[in-house]
Tab-separated table of C-alpha atoms in Angstrom:
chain	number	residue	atom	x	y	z
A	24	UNK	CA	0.000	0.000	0.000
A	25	UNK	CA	0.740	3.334	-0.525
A	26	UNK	CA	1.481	5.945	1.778
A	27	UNK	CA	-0.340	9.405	0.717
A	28	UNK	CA	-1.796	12.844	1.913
A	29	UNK	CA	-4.629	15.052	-0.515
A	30	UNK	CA	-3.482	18.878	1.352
A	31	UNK	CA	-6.360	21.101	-0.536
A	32	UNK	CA	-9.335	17.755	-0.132
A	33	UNK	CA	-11.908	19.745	-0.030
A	34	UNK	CA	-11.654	21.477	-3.061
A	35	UNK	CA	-12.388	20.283	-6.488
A	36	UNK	CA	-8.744	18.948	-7.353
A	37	UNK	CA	-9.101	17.741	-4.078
A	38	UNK	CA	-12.263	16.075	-4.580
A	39	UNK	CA	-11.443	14.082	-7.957
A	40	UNK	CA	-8.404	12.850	-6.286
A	41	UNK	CA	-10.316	11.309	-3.862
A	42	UNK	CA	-12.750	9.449	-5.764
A	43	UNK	CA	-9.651	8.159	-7.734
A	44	UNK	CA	-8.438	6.674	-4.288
A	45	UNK	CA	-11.543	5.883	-3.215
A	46	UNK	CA	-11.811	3.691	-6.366
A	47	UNK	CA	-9.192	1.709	-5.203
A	48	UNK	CA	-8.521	2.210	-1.531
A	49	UNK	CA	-7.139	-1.560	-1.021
A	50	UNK	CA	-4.266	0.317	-2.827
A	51	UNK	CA	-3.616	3.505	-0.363
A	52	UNK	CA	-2.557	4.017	2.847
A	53	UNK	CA	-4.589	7.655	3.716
A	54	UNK	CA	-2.217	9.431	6.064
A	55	UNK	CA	-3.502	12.972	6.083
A	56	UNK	CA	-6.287	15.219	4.396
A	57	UNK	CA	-6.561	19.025	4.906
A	58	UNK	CA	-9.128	21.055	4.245
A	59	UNK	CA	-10.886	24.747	4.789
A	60	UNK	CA	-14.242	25.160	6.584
A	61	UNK	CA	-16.269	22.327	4.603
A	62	UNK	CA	-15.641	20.095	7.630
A	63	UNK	CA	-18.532	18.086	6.896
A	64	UNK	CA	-16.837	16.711	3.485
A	65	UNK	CA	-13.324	16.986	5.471
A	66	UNK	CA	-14.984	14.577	7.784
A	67	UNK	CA	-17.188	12.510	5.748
A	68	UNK	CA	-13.858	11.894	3.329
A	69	UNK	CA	-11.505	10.997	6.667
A	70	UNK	CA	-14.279	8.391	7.813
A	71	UNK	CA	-14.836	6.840	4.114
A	72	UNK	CA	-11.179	6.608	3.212
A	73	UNK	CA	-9.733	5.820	6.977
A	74	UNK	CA	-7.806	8.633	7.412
A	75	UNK	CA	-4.826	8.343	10.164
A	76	UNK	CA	-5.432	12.667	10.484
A	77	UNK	CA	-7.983	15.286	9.484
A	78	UNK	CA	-6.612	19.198	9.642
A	79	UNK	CA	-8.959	22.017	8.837
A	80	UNK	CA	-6.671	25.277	8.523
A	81	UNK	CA	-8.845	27.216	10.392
A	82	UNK	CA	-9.023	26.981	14.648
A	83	UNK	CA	-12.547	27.966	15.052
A	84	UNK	CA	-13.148	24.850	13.093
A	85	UNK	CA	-11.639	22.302	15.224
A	86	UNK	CA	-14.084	21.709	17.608
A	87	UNK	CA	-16.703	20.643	14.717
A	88	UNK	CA	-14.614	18.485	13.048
A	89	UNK	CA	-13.193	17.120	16.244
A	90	UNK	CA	-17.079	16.263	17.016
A	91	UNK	CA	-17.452	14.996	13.630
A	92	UNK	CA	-14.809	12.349	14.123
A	93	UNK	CA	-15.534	11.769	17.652
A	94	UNK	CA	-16.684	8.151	16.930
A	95	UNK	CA	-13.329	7.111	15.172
A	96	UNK	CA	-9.703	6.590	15.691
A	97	UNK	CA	-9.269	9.763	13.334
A	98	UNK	CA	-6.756	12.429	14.939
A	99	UNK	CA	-8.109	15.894	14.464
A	100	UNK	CA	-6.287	19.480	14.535
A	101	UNK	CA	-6.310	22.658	12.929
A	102	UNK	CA	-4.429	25.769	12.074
A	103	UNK	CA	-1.746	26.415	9.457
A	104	UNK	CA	0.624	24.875	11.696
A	105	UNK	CA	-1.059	21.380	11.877
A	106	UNK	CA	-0.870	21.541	8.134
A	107	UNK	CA	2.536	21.697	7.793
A	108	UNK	CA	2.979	19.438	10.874
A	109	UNK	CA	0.838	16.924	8.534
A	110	UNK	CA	3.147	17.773	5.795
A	111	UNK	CA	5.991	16.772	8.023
A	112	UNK	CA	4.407	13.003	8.576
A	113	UNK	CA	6.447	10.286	5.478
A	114	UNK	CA	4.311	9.574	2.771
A	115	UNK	CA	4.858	8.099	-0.839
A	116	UNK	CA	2.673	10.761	-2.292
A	117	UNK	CA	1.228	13.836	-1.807
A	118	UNK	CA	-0.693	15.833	-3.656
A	119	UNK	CA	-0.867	19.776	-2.772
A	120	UNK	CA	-4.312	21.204	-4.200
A	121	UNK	CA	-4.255	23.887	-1.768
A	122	UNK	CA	-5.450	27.738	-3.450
A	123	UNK	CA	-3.026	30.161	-2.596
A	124	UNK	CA	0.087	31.487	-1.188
A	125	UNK	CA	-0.812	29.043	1.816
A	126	UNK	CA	0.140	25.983	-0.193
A	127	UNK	CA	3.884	26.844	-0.276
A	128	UNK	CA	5.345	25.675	3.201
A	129	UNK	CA	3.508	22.653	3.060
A	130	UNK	CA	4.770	21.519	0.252
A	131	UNK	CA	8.519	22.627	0.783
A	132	UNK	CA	7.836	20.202	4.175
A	133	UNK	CA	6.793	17.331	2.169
A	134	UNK	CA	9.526	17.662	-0.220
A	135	UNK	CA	11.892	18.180	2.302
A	136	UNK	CA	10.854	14.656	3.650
A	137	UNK	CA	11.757	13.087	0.093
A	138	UNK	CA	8.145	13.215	-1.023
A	139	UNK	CA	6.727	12.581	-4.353
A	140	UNK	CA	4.460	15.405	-4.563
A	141	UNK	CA	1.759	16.124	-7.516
A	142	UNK	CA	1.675	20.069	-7.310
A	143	UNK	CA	-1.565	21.737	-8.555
A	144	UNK	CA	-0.837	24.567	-6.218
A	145	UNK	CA	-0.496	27.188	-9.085
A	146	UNK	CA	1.268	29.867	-6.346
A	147	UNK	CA	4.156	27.579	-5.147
A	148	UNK	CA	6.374	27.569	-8.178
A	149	UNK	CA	5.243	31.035	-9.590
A	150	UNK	CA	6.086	32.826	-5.727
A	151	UNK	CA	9.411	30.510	-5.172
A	152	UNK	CA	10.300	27.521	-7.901
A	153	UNK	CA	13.654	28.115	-7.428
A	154	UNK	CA	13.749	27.406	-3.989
A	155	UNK	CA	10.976	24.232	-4.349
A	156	UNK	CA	12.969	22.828	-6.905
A	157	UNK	CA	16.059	23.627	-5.058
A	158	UNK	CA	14.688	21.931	-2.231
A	159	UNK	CA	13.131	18.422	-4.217
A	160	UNK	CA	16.808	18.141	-4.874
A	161	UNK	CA	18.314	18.747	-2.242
A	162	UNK	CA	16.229	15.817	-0.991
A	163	UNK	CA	15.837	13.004	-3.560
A	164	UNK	CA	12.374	14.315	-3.953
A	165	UNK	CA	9.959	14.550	-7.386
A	166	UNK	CA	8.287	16.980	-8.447
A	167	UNK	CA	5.143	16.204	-10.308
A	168	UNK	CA	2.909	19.046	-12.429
A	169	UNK	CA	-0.982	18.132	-12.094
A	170	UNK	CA	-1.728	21.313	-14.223
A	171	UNK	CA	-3.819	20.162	-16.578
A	172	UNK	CA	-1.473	22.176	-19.169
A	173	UNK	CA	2.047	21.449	-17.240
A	174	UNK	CA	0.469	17.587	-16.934
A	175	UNK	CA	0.454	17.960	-20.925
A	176	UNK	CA	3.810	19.919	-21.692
A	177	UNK	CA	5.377	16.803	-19.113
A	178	UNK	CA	3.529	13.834	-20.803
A	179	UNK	CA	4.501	15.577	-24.157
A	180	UNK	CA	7.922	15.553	-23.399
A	181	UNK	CA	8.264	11.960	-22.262
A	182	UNK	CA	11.184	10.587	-24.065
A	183	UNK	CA	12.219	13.803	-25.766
A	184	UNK	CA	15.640	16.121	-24.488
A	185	UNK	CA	14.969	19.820	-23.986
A	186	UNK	CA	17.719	21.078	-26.157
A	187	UNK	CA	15.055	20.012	-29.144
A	188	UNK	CA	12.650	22.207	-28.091
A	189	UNK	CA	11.694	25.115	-29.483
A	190	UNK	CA	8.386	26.503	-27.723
A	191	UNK	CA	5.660	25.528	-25.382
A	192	UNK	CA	1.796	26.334	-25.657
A	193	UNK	CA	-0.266	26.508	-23.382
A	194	UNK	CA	-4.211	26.572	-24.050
A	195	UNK	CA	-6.427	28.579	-22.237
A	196	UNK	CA	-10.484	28.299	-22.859
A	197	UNK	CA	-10.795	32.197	-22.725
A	198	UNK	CA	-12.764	32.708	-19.415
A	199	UNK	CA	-16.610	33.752	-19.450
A	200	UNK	CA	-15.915	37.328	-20.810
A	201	UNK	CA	-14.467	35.688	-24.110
A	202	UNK	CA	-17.315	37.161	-26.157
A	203	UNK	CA	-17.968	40.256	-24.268
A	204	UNK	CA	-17.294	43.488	-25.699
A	205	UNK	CA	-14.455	44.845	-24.204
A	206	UNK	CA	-16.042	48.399	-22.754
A	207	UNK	CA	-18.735	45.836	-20.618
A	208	UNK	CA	-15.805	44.264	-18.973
A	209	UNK	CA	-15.602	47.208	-16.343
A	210	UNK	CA	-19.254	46.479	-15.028
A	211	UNK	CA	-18.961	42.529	-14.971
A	212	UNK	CA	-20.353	41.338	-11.883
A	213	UNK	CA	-18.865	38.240	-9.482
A	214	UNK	CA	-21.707	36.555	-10.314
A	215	UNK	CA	-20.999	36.653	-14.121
A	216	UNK	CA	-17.173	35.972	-13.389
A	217	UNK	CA	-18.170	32.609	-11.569
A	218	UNK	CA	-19.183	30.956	-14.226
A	219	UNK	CA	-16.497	28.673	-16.333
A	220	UNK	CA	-18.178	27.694	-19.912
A	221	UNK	CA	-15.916	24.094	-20.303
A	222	UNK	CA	-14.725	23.628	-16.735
A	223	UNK	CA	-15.901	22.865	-12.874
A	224	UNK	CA	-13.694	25.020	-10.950
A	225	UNK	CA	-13.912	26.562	-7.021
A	226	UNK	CA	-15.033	30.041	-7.474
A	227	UNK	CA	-11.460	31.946	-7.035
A	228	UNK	CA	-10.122	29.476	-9.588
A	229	UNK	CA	-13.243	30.362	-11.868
A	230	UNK	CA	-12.973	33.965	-11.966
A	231	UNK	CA	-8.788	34.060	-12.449
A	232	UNK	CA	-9.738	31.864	-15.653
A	233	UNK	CA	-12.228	34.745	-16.399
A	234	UNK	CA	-9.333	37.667	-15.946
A	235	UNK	CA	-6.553	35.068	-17.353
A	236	UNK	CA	-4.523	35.534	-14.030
A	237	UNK	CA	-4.561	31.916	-14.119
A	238	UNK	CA	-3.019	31.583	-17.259
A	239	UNK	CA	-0.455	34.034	-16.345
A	240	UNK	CA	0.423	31.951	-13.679
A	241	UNK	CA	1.229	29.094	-16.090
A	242	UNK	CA	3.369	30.868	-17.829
A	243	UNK	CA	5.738	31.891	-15.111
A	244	UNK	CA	5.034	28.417	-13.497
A	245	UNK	CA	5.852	26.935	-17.439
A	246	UNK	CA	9.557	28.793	-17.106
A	247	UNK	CA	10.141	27.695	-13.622
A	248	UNK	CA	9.055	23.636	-13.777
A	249	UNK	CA	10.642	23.236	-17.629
A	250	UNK	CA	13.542	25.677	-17.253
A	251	UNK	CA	12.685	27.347	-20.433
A	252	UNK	CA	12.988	31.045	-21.546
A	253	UNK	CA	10.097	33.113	-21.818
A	254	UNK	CA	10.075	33.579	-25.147
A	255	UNK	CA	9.898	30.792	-25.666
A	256	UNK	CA	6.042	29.982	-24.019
A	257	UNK	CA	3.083	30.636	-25.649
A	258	UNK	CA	-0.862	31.136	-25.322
A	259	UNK	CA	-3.453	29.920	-27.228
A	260	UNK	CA	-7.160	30.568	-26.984
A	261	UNK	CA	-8.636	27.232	-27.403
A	262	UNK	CA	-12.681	26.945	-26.750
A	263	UNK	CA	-13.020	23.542	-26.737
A	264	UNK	CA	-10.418	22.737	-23.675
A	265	UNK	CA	-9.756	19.614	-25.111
A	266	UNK	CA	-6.237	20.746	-26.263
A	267	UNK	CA	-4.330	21.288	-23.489
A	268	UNK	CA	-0.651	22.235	-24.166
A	269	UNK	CA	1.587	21.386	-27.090
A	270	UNK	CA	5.172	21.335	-27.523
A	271	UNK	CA	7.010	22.394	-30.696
A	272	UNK	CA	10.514	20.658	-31.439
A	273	UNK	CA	13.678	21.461	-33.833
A	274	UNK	CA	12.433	19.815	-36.744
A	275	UNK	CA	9.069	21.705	-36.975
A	276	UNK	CA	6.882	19.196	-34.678
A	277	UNK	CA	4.293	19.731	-32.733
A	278	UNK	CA	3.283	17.282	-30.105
A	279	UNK	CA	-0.130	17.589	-28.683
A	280	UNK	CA	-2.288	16.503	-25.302
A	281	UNK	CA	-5.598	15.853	-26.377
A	282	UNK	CA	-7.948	14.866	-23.479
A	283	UNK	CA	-11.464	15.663	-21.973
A	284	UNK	CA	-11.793	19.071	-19.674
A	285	UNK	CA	-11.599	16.473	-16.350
A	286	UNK	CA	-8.779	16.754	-14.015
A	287	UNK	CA	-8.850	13.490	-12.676
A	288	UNK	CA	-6.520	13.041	-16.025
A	289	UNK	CA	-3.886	14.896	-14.933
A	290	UNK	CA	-4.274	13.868	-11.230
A	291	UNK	CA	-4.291	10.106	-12.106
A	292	UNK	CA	-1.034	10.615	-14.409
A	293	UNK	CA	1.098	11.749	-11.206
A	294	UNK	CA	-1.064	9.348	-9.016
A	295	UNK	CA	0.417	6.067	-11.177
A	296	UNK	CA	3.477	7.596	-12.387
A	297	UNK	CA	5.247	6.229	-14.376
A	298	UNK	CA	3.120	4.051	-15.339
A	299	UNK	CA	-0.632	4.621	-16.899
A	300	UNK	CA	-3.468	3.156	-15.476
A	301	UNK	CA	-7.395	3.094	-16.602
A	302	UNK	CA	-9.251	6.174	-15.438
A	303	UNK	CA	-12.905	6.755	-15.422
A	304	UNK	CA	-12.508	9.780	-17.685
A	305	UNK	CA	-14.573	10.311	-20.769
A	306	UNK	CA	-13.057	9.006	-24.560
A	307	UNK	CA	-12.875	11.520	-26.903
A	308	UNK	CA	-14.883	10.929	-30.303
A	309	UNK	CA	-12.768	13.057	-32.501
A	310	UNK	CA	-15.409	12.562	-35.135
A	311	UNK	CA	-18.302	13.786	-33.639
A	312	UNK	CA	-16.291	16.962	-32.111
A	313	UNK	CA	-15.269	17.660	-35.900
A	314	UNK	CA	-13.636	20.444	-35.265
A	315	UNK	CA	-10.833	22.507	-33.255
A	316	UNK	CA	-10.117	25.608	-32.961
A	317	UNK	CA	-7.247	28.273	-31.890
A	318	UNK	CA	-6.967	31.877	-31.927
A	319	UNK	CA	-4.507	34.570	-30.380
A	320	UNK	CA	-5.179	35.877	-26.816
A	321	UNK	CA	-6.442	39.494	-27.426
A	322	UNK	CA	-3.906	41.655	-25.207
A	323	UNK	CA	-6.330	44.041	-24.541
A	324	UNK	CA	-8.897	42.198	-22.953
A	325	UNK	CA	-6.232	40.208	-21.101
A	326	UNK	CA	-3.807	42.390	-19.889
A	327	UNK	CA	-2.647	39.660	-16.973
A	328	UNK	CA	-1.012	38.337	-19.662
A	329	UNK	CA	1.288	40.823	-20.368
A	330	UNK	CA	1.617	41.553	-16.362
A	331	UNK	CA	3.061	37.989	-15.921
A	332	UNK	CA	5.479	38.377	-18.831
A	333	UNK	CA	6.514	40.949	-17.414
A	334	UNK	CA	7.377	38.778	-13.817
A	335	UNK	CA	9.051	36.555	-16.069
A	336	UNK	CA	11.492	39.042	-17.281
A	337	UNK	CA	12.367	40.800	-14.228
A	338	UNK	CA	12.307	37.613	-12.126
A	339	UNK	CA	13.453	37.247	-8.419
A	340	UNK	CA	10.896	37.801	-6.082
A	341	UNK	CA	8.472	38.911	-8.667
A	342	UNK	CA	6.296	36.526	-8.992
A	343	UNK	CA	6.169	36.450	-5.369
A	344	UNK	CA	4.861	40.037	-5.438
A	345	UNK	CA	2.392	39.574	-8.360
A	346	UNK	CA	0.608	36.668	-6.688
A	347	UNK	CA	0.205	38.328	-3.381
A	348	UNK	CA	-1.568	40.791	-5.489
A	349	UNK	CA	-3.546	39.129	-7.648
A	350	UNK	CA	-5.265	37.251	-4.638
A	351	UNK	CA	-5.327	40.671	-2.703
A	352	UNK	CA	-7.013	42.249	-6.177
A	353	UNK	CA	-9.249	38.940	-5.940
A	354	UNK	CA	-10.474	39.485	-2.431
A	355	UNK	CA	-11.101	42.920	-3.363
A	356	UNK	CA	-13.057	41.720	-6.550
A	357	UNK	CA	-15.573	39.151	-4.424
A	358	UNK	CA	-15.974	41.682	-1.741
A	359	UNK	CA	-17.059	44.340	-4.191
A	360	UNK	CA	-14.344	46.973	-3.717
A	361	UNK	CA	-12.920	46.780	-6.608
A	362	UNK	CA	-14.256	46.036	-10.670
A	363	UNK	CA	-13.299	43.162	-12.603
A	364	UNK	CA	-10.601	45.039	-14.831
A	365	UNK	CA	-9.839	47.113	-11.583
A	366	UNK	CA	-7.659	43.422	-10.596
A	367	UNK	CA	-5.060	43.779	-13.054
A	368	UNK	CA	-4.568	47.785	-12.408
A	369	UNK	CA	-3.697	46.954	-8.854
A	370	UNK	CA	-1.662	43.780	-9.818
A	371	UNK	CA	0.633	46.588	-11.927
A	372	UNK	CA	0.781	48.855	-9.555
A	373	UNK	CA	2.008	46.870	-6.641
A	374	UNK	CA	4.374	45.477	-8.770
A	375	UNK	CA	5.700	48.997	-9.976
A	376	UNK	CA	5.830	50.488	-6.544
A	377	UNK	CA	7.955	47.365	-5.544
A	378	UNK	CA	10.095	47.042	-8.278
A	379	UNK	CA	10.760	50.411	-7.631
A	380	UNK	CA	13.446	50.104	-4.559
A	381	UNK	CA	12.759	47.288	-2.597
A	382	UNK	CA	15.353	44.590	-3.977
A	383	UNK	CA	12.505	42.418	-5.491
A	384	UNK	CA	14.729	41.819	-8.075
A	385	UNK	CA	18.271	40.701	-6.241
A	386	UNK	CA	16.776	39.390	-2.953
A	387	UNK	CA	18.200	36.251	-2.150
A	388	UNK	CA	15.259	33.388	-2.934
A	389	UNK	CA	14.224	32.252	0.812
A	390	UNK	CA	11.575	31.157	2.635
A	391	UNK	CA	11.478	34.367	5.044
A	392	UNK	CA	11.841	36.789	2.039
A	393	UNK	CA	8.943	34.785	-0.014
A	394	UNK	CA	6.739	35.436	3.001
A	395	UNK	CA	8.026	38.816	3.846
A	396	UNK	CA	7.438	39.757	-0.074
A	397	UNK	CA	4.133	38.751	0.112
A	398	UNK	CA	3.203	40.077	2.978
A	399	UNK	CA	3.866	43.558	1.771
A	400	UNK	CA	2.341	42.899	-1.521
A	401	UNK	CA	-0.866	42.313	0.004
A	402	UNK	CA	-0.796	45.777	1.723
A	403	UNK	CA	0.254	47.865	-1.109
A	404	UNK	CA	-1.960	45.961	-3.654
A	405	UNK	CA	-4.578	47.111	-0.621
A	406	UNK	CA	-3.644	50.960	-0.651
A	407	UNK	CA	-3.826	50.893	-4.746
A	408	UNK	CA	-7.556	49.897	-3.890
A	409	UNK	CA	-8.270	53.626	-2.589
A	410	UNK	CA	-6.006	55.012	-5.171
A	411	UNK	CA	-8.409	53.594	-7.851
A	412	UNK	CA	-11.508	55.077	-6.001
């Protein structure tokens, strides 16, 4: 049996991992799963997959999910601490679907325990891949993308040496505002920015597809897992999500990931790697599909795009600085203090103001400046709030 912990359970990466396991528990040894407030799935998953620990990350919490589990053997704490105490417990596998900058020092504990670990935490690599990379091998650990995009580029590049390639592209559907007209983008409403046309994502996830701050992401986390150049990455607006990255070689070919918008693809790829096993996932019927298509991101009505090239280019603590904004500009954004295209103004502000002196550039890449970046992020990207009214 296998030795794993799901950080993140209770989302929807979260989620489709565990009805992977659950499809074949005789095969997994459930160490830990962590979750938010839904304690009632937290707990319901714990009792149904015999969890050794259940960690919510926030205190107030606790004492429902402790009286959740109160029949069972199942050990029960909370805080961000617990996490990364979880984090600290040897497993075979671990998969970190955590949103947010919160998923980085748990997974720099699992890897420093010479964990496999399937990353769909977006924010780990783009705030610090250096040092997460740094630390996988500094520790005999792997490193495994679960990206549905960086799943692709990796399966795409099985066999093949990086010297022979010559770009990487990564799809993105376009968001719900694909079709708008560009002057209704200021007065889009949460509501309308919740809802994914191809894919079933958590909200947050949902409305950074809408901005393409999630895309942007890829990109700088596309430089830091493959160690390629920026120019070297591109976008493509692909509708039908069934496309998911390609990779372009030496001799003029392209290989392609074709598979259906479910991410139980990508999770069961780092689940059984390196080896494929059968997954419940649909079977694509090229025929009846007929037709793909592909089309240039429109810079204007995607401006994160540009933002994150930017990060690339400058590099350092950048990225560290443009996340911490983006989810500040986010929270903003669901709270109603800010529009929809108000997120990427305050995203390019922070990062001008520190850019602008503060050593983002030639800080040394560590833990305590990551955090110490991002801290400050978060309250400049807040004062550029009342700056934009």
């Amino acid at each position: 049996m296998r030795r794993i912990t799901v950080f993140g359970a209770t989302g929807s990466v979260g989620q489709s991992a565990l009805d992977l396991v659950a499809r074949d528990l005789a095969s997994y040894d459930v160490v830990a799963l962590t979750g938010g407030r839904n304690v009632a799935q937290l707990a319901h998953d714990a009792r149904r997959l015999n969890a050794d620990m259940a960690v919510t990350c926030y205190p107030e919490c606790y004492s429902e999910l402790k009286d959740l589990l109160a029949d069972t053997d199942v050990e029960v704490a909370a805080g961000p601490d617990a996490i990364t105490q979880a984090a600290a417990r040897p497993v075979d596998w671990a998969l970190s679907a955590i949103v947010g900058a919160a998923g980085l020092v748990p997974g720099l504990e699992a890897l420093s325990h010479g964990t496999t670990l399937a990353l769909a935490n977006k924010e780990s690599l783009v705030t610090a891949g250096p040092l997460m990379l740094g630390r996988a091998k500094a520790h005999g650990a792997t490193v495994l993308p679960v990206d549905s995009e960086h799943s692709a580029v990796f399966q795409a590049l099985v066999g093949e040496h990086m010297a022979a390639v010559e770009r990487v592209i990564i799809t993105a559907s376009g968001g719900a505002f694909r079709d708008w007209p560009i002057e209704k983008l200021a007065k889009a409403t949460l509501a309308q920015a919740s809802s994914h046309p191809n894919w079933d994502m958590g909200r947050r996830i949902t409305i950074d597809s809408a901005s393409m701050f999630n895309k942007g992401m890829e990109l700088i986390e596309t430089k830091e897992f493959f160690n390629v150049s920026p120019d070297m990455i591109e976008v493509l607006v692909h509708r039908e999500s069934l496309v998911h990255a390609l990779v372009g070689f030496n001799d003029g070919a392209l290989m392609a990931h074709v598979g259906p918008p479910d991410m139980r693809h990508a999770i069961g790829y780092a689940l059984h790697w390196p080896e494929r096993q059968h997954l419940p996932v649909e079977r694509l019927d090229l025929a009846k599909i007929g037709s793909l298509t592909f089309e240039a991101p429109d810079d204007a009505r995607y401006p994160a795009l540009g933002i994150a090239k930017r990060v690339m280019r400058e590099g350092g603590l950048s990225g560290a600085v443009f996340n911490a904004a983006k989810e500040r500009a986010l929270d903003g954004f669901i709270a109603g203090e800010i529009g929809f295209l108000d997120m990427s103004r305050v995203v390019d502000r922070t990062l001008d103001k520190m850019s602008s002196g503060a050593g983002v550039q030639s800080a040394a890449m560590t833990i305590d400046n990551v955090l110490e970046t991002d801290r400050l992020a978060r309250i400049y990207a807040a004062e550029a709030f009342e700056q934009l009214g």
